[in-house]
Coordinates of N, CA and C in Angstrom, one line a residue:
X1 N -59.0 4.9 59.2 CA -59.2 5.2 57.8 C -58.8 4.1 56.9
X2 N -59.6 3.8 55.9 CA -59.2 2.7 55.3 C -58.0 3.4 53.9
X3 N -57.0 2.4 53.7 CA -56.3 2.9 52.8 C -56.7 2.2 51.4
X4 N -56.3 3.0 50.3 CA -56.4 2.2 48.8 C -56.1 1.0 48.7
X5 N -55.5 0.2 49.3 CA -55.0 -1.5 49.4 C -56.1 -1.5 49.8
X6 N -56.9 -1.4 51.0 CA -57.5 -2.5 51.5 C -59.0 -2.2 50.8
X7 N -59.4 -1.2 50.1 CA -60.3 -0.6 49.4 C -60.6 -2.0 48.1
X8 N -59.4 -1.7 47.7 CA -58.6 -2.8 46.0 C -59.3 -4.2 46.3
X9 N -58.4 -4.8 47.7 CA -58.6 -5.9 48.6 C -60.2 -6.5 48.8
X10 N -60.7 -5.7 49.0 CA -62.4 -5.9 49.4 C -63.4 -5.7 48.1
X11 N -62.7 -4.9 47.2 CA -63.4 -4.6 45.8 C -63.0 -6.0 45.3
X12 N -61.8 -6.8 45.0 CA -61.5 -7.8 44.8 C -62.4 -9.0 45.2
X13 N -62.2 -9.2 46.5 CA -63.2 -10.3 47.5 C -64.8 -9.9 46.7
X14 N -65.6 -9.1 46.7 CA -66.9 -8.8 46.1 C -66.8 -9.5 44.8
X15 N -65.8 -9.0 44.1 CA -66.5 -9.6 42.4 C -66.0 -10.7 42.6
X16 N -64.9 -11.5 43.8 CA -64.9 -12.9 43.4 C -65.9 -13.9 44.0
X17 N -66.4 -13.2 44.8 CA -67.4 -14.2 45.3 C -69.1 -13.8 44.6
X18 N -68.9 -12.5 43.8 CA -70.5 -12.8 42.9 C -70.2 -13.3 42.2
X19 N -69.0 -13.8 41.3 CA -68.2 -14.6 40.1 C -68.5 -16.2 40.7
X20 N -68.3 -16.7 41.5 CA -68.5 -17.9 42.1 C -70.1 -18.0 42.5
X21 N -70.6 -17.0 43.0 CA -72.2 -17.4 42.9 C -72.8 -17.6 41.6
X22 N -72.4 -16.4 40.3 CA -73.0 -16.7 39.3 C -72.9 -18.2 38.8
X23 N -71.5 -18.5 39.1 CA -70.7 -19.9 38.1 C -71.7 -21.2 38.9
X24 N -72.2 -20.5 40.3 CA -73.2 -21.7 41.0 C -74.5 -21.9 40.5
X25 N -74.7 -20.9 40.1 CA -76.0 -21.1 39.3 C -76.7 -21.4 38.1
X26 N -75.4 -20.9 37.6 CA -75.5 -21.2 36.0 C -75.2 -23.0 35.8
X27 N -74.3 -23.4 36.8 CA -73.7 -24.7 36.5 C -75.4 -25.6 36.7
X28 N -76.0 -26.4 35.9 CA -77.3 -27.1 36.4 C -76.8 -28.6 37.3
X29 N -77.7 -28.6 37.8 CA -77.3 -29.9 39.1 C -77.5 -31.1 38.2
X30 N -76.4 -32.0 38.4 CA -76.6 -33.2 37.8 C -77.8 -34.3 38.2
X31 N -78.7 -34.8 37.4 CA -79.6 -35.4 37.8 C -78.6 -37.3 37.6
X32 N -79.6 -37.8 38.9 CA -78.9 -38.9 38.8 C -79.2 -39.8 38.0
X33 N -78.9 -41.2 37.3 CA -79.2 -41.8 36.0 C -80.7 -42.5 36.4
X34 N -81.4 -42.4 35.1 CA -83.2 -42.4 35.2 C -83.1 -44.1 35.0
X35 N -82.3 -44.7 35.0 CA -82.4 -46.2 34.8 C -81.2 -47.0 34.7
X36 N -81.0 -47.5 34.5 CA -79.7 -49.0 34.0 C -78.5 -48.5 33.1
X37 N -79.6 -48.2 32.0 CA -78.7 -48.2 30.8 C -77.7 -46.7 30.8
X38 N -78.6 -45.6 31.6 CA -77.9 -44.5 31.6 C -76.9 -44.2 32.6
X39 N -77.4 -44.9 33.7 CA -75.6 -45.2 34.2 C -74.9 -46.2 34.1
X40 N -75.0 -46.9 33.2 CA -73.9 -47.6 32.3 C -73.1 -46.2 31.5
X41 N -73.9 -45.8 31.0 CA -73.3 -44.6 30.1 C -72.2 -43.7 30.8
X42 N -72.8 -43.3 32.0 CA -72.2 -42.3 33.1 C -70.9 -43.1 33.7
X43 N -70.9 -44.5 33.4 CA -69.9 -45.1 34.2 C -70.3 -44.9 35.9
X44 N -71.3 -45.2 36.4 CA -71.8 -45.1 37.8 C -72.4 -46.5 38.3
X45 N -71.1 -47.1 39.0 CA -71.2 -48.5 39.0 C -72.3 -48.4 40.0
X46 N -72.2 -47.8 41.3 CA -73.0 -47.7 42.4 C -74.7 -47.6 42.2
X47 N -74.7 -47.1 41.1 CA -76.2 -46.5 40.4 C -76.8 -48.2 39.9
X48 N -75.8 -48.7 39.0 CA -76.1 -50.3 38.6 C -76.7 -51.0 39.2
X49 N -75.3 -50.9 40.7 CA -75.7 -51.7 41.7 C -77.2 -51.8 42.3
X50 N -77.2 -50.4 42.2 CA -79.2 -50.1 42.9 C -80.2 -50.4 42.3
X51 N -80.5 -50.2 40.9 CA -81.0 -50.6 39.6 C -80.8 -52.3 39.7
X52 N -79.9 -53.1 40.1 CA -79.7 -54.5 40.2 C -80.4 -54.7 41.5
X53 N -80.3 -54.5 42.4 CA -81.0 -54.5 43.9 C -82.5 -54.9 43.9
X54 N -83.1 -53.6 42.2 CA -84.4 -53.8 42.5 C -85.3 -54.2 41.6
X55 N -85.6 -54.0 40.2 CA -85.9 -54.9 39.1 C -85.1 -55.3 38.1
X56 N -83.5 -54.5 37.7 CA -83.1 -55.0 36.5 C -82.3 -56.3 37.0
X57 N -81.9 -56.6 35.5 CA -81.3 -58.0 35.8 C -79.9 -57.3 34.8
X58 N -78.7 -57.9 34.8 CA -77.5 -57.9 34.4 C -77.4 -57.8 32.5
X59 N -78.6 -58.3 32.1 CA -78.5 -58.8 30.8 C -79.7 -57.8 30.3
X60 N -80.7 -57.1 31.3 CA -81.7 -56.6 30.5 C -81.3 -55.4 29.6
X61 N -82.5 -55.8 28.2 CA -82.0 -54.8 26.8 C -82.6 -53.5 26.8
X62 N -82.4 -52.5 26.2 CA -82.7 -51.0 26.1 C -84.1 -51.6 25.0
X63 N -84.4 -50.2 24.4 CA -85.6 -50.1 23.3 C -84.8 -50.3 22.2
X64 N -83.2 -50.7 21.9 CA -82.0 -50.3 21.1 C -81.6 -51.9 21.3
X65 N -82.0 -52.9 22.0 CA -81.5 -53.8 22.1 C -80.3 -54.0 23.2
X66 N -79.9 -52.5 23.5 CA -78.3 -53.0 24.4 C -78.7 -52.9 25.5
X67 N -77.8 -53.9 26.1 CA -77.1 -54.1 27.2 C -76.3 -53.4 28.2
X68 N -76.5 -53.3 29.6 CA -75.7 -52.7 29.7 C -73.7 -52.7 29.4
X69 N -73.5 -54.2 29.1 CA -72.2 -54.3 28.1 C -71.9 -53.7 27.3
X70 N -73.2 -53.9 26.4 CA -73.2 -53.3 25.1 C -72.9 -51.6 25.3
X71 N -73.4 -51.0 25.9 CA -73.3 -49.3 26.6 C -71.9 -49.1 27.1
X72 N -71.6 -49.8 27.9 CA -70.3 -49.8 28.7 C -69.0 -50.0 27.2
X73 N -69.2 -51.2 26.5 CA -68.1 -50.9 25.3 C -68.3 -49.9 24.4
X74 N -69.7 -49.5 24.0 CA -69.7 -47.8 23.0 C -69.2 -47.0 23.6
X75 N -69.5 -46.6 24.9 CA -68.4 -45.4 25.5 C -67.8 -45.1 26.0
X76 N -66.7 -46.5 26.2 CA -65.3 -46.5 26.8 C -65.6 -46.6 28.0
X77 N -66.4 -47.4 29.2 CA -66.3 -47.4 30.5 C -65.8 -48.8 30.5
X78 N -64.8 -49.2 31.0 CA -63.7 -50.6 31.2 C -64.7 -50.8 32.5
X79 N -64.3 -50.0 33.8 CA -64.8 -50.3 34.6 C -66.4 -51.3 34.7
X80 N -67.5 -50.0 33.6 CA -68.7 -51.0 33.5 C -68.6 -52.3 33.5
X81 N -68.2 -52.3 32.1 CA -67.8 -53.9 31.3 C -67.3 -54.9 31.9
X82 N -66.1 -54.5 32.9 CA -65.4 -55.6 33.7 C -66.6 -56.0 34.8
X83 N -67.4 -54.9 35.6 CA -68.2 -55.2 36.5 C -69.6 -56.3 35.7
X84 N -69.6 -56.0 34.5 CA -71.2 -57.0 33.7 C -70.4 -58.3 33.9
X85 N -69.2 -58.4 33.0 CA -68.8 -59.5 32.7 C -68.8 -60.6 34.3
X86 N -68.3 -59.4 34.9 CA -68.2 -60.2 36.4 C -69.4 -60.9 37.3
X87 N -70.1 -60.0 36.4 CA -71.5 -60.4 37.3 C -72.5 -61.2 36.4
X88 N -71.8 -62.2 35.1 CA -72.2 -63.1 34.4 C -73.0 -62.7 33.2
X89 N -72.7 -60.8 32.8 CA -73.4 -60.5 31.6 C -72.6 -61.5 30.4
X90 N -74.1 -61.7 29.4 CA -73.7 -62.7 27.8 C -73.0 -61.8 27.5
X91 N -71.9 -62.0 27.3 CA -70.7 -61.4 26.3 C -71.0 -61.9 25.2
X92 N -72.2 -62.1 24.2 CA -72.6 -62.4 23.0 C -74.1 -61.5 22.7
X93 N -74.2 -61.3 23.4 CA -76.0 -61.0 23.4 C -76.1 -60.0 22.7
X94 N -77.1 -60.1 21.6 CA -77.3 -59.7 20.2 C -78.0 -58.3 21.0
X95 N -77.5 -57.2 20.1 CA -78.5 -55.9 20.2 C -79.8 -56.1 18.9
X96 N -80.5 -54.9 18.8 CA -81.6 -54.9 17.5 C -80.8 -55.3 15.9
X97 N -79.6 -54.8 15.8 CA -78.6 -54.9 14.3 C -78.1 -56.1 15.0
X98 N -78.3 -57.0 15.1 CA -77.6 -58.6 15.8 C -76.1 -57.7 15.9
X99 N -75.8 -56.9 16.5 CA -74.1 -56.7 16.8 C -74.1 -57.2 18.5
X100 N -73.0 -57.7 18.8 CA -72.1 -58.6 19.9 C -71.6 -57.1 20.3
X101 N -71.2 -57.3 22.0 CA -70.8 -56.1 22.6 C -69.1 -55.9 21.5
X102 N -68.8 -57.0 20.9 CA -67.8 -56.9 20.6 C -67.6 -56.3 19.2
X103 N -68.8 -56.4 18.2 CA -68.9 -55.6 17.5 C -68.4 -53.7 17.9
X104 N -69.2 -53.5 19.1 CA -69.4 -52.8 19.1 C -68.0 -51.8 19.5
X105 N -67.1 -52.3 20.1 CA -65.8 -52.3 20.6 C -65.1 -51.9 18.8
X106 N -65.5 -52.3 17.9 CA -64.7 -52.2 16.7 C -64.9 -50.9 15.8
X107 N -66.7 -51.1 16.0 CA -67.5 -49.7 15.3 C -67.0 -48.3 16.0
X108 N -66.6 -48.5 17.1 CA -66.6 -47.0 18.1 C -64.9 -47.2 18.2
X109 N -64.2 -47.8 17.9 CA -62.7 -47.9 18.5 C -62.1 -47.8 19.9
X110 N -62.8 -49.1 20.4 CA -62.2 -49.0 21.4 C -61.4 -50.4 21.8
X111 N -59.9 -50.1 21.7 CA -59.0 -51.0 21.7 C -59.0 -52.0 22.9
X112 N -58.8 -51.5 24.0 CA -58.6 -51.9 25.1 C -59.8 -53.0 25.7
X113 N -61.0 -52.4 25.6 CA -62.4 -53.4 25.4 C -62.5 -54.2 24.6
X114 N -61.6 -54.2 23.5 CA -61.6 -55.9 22.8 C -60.9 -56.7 23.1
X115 N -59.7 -56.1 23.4 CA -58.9 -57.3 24.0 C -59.9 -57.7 25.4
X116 N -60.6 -57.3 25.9 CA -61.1 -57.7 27.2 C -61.9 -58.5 26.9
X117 N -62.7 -58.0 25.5 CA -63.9 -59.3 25.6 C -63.3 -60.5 24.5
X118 N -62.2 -60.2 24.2 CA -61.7 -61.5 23.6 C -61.5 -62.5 24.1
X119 N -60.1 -62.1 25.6 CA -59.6 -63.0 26.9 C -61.1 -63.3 27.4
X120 N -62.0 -62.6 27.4 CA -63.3 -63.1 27.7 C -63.8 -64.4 27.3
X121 N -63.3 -64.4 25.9 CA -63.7 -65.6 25.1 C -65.1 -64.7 24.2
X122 N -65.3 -63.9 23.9 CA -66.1 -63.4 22.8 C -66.1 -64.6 21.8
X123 N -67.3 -64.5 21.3 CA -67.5 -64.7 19.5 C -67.2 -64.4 18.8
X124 N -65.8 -65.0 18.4 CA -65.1 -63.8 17.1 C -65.6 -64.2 15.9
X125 N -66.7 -64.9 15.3 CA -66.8 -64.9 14.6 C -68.4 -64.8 14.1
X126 N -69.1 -64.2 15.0 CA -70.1 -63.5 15.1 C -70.7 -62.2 14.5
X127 N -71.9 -62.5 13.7 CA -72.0 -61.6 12.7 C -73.1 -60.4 13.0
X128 N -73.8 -59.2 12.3 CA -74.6 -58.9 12.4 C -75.4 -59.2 11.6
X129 N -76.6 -57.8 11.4 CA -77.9 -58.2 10.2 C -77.4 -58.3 8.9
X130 N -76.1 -57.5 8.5 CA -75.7 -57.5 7.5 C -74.5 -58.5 7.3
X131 N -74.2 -59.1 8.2 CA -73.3 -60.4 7.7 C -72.4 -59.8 8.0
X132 N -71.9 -59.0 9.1 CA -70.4 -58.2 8.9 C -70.1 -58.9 10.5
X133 N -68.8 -59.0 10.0 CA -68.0 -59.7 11.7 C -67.7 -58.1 12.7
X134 N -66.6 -58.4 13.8 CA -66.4 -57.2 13.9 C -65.4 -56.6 12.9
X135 N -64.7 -57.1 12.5 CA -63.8 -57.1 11.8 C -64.1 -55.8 10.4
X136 N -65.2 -56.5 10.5 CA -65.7 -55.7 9.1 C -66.1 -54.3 9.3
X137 N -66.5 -54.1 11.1 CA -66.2 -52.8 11.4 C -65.2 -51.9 11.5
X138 N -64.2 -52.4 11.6 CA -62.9 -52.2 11.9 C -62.5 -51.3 10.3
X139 N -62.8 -50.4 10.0 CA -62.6 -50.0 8.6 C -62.1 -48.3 9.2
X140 N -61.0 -47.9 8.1 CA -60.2 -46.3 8.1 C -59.3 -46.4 8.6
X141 N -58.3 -45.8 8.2 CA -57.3 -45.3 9.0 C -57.3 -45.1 10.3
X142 N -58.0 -44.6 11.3 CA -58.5 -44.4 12.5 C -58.4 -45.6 13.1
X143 N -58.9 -47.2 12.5 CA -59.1 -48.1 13.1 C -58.0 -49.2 12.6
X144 N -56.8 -48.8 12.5 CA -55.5 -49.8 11.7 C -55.5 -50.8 13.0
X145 N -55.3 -50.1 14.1 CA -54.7 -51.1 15.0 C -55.3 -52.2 15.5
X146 N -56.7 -51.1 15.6 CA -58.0 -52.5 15.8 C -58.2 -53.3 15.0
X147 N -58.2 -53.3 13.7 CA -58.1 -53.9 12.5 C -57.2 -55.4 13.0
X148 N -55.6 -54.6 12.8 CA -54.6 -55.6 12.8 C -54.7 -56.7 14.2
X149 N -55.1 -56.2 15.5 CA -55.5 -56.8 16.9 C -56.6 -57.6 16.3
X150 N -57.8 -57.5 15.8 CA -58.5 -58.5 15.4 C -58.2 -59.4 14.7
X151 N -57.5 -59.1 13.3 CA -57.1 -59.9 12.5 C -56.0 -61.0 13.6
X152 N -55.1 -60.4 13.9 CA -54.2 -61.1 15.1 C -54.9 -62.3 15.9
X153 N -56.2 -62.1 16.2 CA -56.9 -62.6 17.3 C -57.2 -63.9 16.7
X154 N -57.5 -63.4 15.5 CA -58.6 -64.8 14.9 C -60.0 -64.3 14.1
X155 N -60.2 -62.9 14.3 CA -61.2 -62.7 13.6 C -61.4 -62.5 12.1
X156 N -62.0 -63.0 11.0 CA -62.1 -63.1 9.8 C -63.2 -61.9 9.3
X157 N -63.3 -61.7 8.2 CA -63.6 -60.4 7.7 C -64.7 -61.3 6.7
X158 N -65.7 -60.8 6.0 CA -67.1 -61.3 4.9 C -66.0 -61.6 3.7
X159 N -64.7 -61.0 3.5 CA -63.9 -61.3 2.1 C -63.2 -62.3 2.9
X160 N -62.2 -62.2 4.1 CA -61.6 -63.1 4.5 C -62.3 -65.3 4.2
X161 N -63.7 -65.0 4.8 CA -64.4 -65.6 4.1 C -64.7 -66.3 3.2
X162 N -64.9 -65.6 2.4 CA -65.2 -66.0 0.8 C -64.0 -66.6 -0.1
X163 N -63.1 -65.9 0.5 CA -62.0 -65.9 -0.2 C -61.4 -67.4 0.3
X164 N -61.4 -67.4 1.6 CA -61.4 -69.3 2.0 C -62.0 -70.3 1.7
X165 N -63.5 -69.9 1.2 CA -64.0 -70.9 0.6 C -63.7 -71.2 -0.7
X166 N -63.4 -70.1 -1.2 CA -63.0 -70.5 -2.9 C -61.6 -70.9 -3.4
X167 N -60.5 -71.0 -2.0 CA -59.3 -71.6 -2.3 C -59.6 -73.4 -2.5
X168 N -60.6 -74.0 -1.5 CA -61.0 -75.3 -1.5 C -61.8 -75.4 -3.1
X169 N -62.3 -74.3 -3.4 CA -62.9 -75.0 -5.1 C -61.6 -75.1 -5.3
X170 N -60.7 -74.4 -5.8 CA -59.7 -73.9 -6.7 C -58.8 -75.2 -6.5
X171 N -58.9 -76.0 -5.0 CA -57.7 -77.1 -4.7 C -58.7 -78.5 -5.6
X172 N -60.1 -78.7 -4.8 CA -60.5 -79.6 -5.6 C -60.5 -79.8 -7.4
X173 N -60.4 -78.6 -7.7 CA -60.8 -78.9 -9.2 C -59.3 -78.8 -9.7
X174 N -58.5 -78.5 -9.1 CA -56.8 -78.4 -9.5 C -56.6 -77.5 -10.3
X175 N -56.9 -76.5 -10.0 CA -56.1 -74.9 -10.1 C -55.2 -74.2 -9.1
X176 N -53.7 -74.6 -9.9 CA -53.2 -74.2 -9.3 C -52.9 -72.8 -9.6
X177 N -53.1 -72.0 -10.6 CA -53.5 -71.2 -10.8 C -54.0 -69.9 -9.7
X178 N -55.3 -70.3 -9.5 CA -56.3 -69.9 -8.8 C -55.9 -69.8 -7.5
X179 N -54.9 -71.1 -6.5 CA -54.4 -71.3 -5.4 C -53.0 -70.3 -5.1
X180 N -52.8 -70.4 -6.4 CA -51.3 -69.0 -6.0 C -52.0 -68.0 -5.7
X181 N -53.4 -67.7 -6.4 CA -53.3 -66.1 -6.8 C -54.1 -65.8 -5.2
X182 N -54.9 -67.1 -4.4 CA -55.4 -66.9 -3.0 C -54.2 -66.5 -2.3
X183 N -52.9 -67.1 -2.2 CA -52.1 -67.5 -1.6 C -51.2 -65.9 -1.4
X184 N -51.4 -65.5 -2.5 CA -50.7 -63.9 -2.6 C -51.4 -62.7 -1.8
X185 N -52.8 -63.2 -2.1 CA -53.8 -62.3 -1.2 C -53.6 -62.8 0.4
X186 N -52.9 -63.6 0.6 CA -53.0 -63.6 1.8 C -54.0 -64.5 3.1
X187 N -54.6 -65.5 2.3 CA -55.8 -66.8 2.7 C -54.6 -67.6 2.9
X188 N -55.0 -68.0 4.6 CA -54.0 -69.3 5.2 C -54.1 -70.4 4.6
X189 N -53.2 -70.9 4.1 CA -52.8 -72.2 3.9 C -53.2 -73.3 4.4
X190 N -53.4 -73.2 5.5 CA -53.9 -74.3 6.9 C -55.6 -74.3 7.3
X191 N -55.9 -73.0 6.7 CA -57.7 -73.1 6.9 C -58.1 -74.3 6.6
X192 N -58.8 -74.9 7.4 CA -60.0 -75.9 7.3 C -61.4 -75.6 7.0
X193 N -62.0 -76.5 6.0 CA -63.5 -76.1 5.7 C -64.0 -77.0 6.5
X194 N -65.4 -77.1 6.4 CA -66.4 -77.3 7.4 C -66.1 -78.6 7.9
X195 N -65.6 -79.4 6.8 CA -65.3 -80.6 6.6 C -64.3 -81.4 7.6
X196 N -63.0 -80.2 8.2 CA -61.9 -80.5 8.4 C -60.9 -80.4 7.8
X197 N -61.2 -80.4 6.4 CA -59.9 -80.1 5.4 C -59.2 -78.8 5.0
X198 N -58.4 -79.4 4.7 CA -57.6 -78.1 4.1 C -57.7 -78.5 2.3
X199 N -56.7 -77.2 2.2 CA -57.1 -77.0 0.7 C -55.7 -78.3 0.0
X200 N -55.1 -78.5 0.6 CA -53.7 -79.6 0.7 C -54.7 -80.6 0.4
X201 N -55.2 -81.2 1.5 CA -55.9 -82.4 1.8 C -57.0 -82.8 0.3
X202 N -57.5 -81.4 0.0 CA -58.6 -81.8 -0.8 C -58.2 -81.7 -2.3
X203 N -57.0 -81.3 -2.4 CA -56.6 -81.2 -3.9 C -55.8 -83.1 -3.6
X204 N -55.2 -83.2 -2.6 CA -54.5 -84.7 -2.8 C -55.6 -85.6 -3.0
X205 N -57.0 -85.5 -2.6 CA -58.1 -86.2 -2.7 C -58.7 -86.6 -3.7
X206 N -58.2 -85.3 -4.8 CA -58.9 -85.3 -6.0 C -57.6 -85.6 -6.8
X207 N -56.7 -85.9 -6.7 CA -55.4 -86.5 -7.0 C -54.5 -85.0 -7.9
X208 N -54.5 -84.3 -7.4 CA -54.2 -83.0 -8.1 C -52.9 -82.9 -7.4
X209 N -52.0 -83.6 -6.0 CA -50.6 -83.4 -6.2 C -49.9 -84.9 -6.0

């Protein structure tokens, strides 16, 4: 005769195993990536691999311009990115908005992938359609660190910019004036213009010290 435990016991076992069939059914089967770019997305290096095997090439662009680099830095797969770079992807190669994988490292915040494609040797001073470096992506509170890591690196900003070119008027024409007030804002002293010169060199030139 069965007792109330083993009744409990067996009533248990039933709803856990139609609870596990439901959850099997409901869950939909993952389809595997329909091309290059989407397992770049997935982080599915092995998928790449096969996609590489048979028509793509390391550098080929989406309808969007990217790359699989460019994919790999929007959504945080290190792994991708280290595997393109390794396998001779352009760590410059302009998407449709001319943005650099590196751009795109700054737009989405992802710290770790800039420093990668820096040591890479990236284009830090590579712009898009709109004239913006990455730098100039690098904007909010959200993005101080990337900000300050860029700035750190060597990358200059559309004001960083401007603001260097107009310390060299300000030295040639002998305003000193003008030269403090760059100097406060924070424009290196040591910048060279296209020329070679600094803003020292070209104010002594024009006999202004």
């Amino acid at each position: 005769m069965r007792t109330l435990h083993s009744i409990l016991a067996a009533a248990a076992l039933a709803v856990a195993g139609f609870e596990a069939t439901v959850q099997a059914q409901e869950k939909p089967e993952e389809k595997p990536p329909a091309n290059i770019w989407q397992a770049a997305e997935k982080g599915d290096i092995e998928a790449i691999k096969g996609f590489l095997a048979k028509d793509n090439k390391i550098d080929d662009q989406n309808k969007d311009g990217y790359s699989i680099l460019h994919i790999a830095v929007r959504s945080g797969q290190a792994a991708v990115a280290e595997f393109a770079l390794a396998n001779g992807a352009d760590i410059n190669l302009r998407s449709n908005s001319k943005k650099t994988p590196l751009h795109y490292t700054a737009q989405y915040n992802q710290l770790a992938l800039a420093k990668l494609l820096v040591a890479a040797k990236a284009d830090l001073a590579a712009k898009d359609k709109k004239g913006r470096t990455a730098l100039d992506l690098a904007t909010g509170e959200a993005k101080l660190e990337m900000a300050q890591y860029l700035r750190d690196a060597g990358v200059m900003s559309k004001n960083d910019e401007a603001a260097a070119e107009s310390i060299f008027v300000a030295a040639k024409i002998g305003s000193i004036d003008a030269i403090k007030k760059h100097l406060e804002a924070g424009v290196d002293v040591n910048a060279k213009n296209k020329g070679g010169y600094t803003a020292l060199h070209l104010a002594a030139k024009k006999g202004h010290v």
